[in-house]
XYZ file of C-alpha atoms in Angstrom:
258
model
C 14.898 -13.452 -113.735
C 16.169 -15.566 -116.570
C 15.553 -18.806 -113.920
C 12.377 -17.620 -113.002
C 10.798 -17.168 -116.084
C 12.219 -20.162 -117.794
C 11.299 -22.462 -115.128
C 9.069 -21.467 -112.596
C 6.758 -19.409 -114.796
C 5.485 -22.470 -116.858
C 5.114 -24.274 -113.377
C 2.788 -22.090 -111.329
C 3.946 -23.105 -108.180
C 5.727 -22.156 -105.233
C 9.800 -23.253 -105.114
C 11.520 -23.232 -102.662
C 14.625 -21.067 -101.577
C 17.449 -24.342 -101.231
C 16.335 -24.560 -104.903
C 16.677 -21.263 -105.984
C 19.723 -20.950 -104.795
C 21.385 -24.518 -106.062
C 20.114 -23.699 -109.258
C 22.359 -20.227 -109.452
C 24.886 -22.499 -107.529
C 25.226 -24.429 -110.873
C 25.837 -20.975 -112.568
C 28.640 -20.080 -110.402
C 26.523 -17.821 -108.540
C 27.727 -17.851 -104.737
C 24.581 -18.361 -102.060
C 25.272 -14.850 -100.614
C 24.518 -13.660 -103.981
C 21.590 -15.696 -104.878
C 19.980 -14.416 -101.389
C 20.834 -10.874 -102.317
C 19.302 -11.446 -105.880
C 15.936 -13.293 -104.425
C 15.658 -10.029 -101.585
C 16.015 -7.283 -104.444
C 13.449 -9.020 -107.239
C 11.123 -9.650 -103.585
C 11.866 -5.559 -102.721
C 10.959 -4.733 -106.366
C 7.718 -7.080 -106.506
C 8.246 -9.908 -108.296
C 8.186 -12.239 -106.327
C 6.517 -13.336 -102.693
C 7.821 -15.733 -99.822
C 5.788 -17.926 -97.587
C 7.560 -19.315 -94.312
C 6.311 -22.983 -93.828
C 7.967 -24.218 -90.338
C 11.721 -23.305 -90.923
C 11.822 -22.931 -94.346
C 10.843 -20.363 -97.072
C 9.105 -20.544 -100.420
C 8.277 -18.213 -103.334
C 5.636 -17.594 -105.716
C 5.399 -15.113 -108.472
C 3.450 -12.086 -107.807
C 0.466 -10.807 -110.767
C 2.680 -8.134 -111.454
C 5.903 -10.473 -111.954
C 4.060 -13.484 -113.997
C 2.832 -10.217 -116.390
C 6.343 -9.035 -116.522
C 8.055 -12.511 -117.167
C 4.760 -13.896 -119.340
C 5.606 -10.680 -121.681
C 9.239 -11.191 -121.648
C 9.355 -14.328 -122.742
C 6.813 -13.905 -125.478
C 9.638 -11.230 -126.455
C 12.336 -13.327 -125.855
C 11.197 -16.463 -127.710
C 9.292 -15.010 -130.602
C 12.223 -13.022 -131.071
C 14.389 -14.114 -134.722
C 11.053 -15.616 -135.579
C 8.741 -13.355 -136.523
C 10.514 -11.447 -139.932
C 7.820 -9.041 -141.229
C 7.339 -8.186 -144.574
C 8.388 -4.214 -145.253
C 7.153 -2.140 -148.147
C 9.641 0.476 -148.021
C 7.923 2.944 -146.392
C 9.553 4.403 -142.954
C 8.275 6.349 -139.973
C 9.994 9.948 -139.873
C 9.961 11.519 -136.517
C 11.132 15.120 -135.975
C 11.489 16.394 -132.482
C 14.436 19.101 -131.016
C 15.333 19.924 -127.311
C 17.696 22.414 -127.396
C 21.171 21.972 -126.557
C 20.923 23.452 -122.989
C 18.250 20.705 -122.085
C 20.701 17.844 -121.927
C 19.101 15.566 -119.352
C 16.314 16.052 -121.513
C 17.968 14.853 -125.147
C 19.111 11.996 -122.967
C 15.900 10.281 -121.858
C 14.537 11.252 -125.251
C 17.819 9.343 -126.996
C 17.488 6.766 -124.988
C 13.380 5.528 -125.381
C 13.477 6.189 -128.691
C 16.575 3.877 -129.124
C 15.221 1.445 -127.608
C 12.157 1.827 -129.623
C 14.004 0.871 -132.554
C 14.185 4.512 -133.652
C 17.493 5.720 -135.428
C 18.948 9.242 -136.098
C 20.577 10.228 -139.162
C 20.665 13.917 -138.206
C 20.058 15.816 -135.314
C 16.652 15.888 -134.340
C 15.375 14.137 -137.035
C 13.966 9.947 -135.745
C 13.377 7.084 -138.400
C 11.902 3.540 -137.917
C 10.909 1.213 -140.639
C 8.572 -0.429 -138.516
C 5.083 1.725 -139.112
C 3.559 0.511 -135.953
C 6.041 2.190 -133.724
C 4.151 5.379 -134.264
C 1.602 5.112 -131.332
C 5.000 4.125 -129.142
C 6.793 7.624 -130.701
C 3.954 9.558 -129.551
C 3.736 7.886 -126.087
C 7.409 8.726 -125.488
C 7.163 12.506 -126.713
C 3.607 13.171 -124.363
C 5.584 11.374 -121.256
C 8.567 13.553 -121.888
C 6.317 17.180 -122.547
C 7.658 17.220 -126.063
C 4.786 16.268 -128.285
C 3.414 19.970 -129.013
C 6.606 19.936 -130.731
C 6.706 17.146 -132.704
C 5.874 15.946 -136.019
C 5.671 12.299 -138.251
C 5.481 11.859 -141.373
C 5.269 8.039 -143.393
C 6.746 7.986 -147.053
C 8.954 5.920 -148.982
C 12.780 7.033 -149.146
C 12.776 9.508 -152.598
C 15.388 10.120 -154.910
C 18.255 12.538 -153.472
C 21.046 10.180 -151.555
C 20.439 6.679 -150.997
C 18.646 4.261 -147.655
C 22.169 2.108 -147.464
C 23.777 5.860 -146.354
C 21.012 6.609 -144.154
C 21.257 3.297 -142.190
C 24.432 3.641 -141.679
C 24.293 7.122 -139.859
C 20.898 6.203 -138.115
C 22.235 2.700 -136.948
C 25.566 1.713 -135.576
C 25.065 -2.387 -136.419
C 29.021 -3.041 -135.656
C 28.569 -3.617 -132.159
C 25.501 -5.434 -132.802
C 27.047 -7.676 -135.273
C 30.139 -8.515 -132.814
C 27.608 -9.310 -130.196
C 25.928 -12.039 -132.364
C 28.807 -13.006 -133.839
C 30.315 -14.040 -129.802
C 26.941 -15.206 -129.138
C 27.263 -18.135 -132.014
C 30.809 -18.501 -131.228
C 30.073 -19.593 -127.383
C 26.845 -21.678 -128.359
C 27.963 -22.823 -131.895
C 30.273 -25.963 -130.373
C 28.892 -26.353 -126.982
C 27.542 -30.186 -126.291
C 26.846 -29.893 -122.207
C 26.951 -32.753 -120.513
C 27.156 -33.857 -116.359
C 24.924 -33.862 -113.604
C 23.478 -30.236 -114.298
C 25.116 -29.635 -117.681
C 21.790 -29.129 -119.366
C 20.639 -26.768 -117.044
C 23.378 -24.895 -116.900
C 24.056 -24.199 -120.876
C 19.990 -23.453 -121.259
C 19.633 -21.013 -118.840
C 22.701 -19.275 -120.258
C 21.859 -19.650 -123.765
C 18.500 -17.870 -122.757
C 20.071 -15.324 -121.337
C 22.719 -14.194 -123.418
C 19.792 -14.190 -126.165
C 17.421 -11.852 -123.958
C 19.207 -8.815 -124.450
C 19.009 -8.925 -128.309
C 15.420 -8.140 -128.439
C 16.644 -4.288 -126.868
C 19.543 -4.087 -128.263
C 18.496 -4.764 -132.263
C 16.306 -2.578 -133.986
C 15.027 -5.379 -136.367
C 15.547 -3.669 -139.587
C 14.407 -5.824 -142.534
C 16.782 -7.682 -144.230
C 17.012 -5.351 -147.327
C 18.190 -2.925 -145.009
C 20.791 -5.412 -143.406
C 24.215 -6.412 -144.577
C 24.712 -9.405 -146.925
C 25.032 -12.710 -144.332
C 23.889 -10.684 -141.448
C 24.858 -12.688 -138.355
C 22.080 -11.603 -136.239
C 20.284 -14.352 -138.842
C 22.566 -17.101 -138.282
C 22.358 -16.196 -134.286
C 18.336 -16.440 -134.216
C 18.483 -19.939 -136.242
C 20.748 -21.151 -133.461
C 19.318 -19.909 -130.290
C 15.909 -21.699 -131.460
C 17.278 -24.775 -132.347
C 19.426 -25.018 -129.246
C 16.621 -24.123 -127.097
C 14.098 -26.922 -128.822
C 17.132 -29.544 -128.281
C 18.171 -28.802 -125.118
C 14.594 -28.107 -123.781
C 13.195 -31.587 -122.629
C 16.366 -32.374 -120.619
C 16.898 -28.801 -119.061
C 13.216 -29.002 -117.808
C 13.862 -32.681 -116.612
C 16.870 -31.457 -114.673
C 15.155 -28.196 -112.693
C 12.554 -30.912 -111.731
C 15.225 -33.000 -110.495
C 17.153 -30.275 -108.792
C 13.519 -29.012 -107.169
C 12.344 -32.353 -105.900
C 16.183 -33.061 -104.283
C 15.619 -29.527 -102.774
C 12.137 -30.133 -101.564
C-alpha cells in the first residue's frame, strides 16, 4: 500500500505486475510474497488487473485511489499541521458494564484511535474539540449513545492536567517509537542502483503508522523536547530531499519493467 500510494497514485496509470514486484524485490520482499500481497489488496478492492497478451497490469480502483488519496493527505500533513489549543477539552462519559467485555473492547479501541484518553473508568477526554461528531459516531455504531454524555470545559482547580495526561495517555511507547524512528533515518545517506527508492518507501512507511498511533496532544500537554517533534521535522525534510530521485528511480524501474 505504501508503494502504491507513493508512486502509482500520483501517476494514474496502469503498472505492470514485473514492476510491482521488482519494486518489493528491492525491499527484500520475495516474488511469492509480492504476488500474495497484489492478490489480497485485488480480493479486498483496491486494486484491478487487466491481461494484455501474456502479461498483467493494474490500476487503482475508485474505492482504492479514495482510500490511498485520504491516506496520504494523513500521512503527509501529518507533524505539519500544530493547532492552536485554548485549554478547553472534550469530556466523554460512557460505561458498559463489566460483563459486556467484547463490548468495552471495540469501544476502547475506536475511541483510542480517535485520540480519546481515559483517566478513569468510563470517563473519555480529547483536547481536540472537533472529535465530538467522531465520539458520537462511535457510541450510535456501537448502541451506546442513549447512554452517553459530553461535556466541553477548561480543566478547574482540584488536581492538575500534567496528572491527568499521564493516566489518560501512555506516551512512553510512543516516545520510544519516534525516538527508533530518528535513530534509523537520522544517519542514513542511500546510495546504489535503487538506494533511493528503497530508503523513501521505508521512511514513508515507518512514518504512516504515527498518525494512529499519536493522539496529537498540544505541546503544552507534551513533555519538554518531545521527540515526536524532532521525528516530524525529519520525516519532511527527508521526504522533500529524497523525493525527486526516488520518483526518478520508480520511473526507471517501471520503464525497464515495461
Amino acid at each position: 500500500m505504501t508503494i502504491l500510494g507513493e508512486y502509482v497514485l500520483p501517476r494514474d496509470q496502469p503498472i505492470w505486475t514485473s514492476t510491482l514486484v521488482e519494486a518489493l524485490r528491492v525491499l527484500d520482499i520475495e516474488e511469492k510474497s509480492a504476488r500474495q500481497a497484489l492478490a489480497r489488496s485485488s480480493a479486498e478492492g483496491w486494486v484491478v488487473s487487466e491481461r494484455v497478451g501474456r502479461r498483467v497490469r493494474w490500476s487503482l480502483t475508485p474505492p482504492g485511489r479514495r482510500l490511498l488519496t485520504e491516506g496520504a493527505e494523513r500521512i503527509y500533513a501529518f507533524g505539519n499541521d500544530e493547532r492552536s489549543w485554548d485549554g478547553h477539552w472534550l469530556m466523554l462519559i460512557v460505561s458498559v458494564p463489566e460483563a459486556k467485555r467484547d463490548l468495552r473492547h471495540r469501544l476502547r479501541t475506536r475511541l483510542t484511535w480517535a485520540g480519546f484518553g481515559s483517566p478513569v473508568a468510563g470517563v473519555w477526554v480529547s483536547p481536540d474539540l472537533t472529535r465530538q461528531r467522531e465520539a458520537q459516531q462511535i457510541v450510535q455504531d456501537l448502541g451506546l449513545d442513549a447512554q452517553a454524555m459530553s461535556f466541553t470545559a477548561a480543566y478547574g482547580d482540584v488536581g492538575d492536567q500534567e496528572t491527568m495526561v499521564a493516566r489518560s495517555w501512555d506516551l512512553s511507547e510512543l516516545k520510544d517509537r519516534y525516538e527508533d524512528f530518528i535513530d534509523r533515518f537520522t544517519g542514513l545517506h542511500p546510495s546504489g542502483e535503487r538506494g533511493v527508492l528503497r530508503a523513501q518507501t521505508e521512511l514513508v512507511h515507518e512514518w504512516r503508522s504515527f498518525p494512529f498511533l499519536d493522539p496529537r496532544l498540544p505541546l503544552k500537554l507534551l513533555p519538554d523536547g518531545w521527540s515526536g517533534v524532532r521525528a516530524a521535522d525529519l520525516f519532511h525534510r527527508k521526504h522533500v530531499e529524497w523525493r525527486p530521485e526516488a520518483q526518478a528511480q520508480w520511473d526507471e524501474l517501471a520503464d525497464i519493467s515495461g
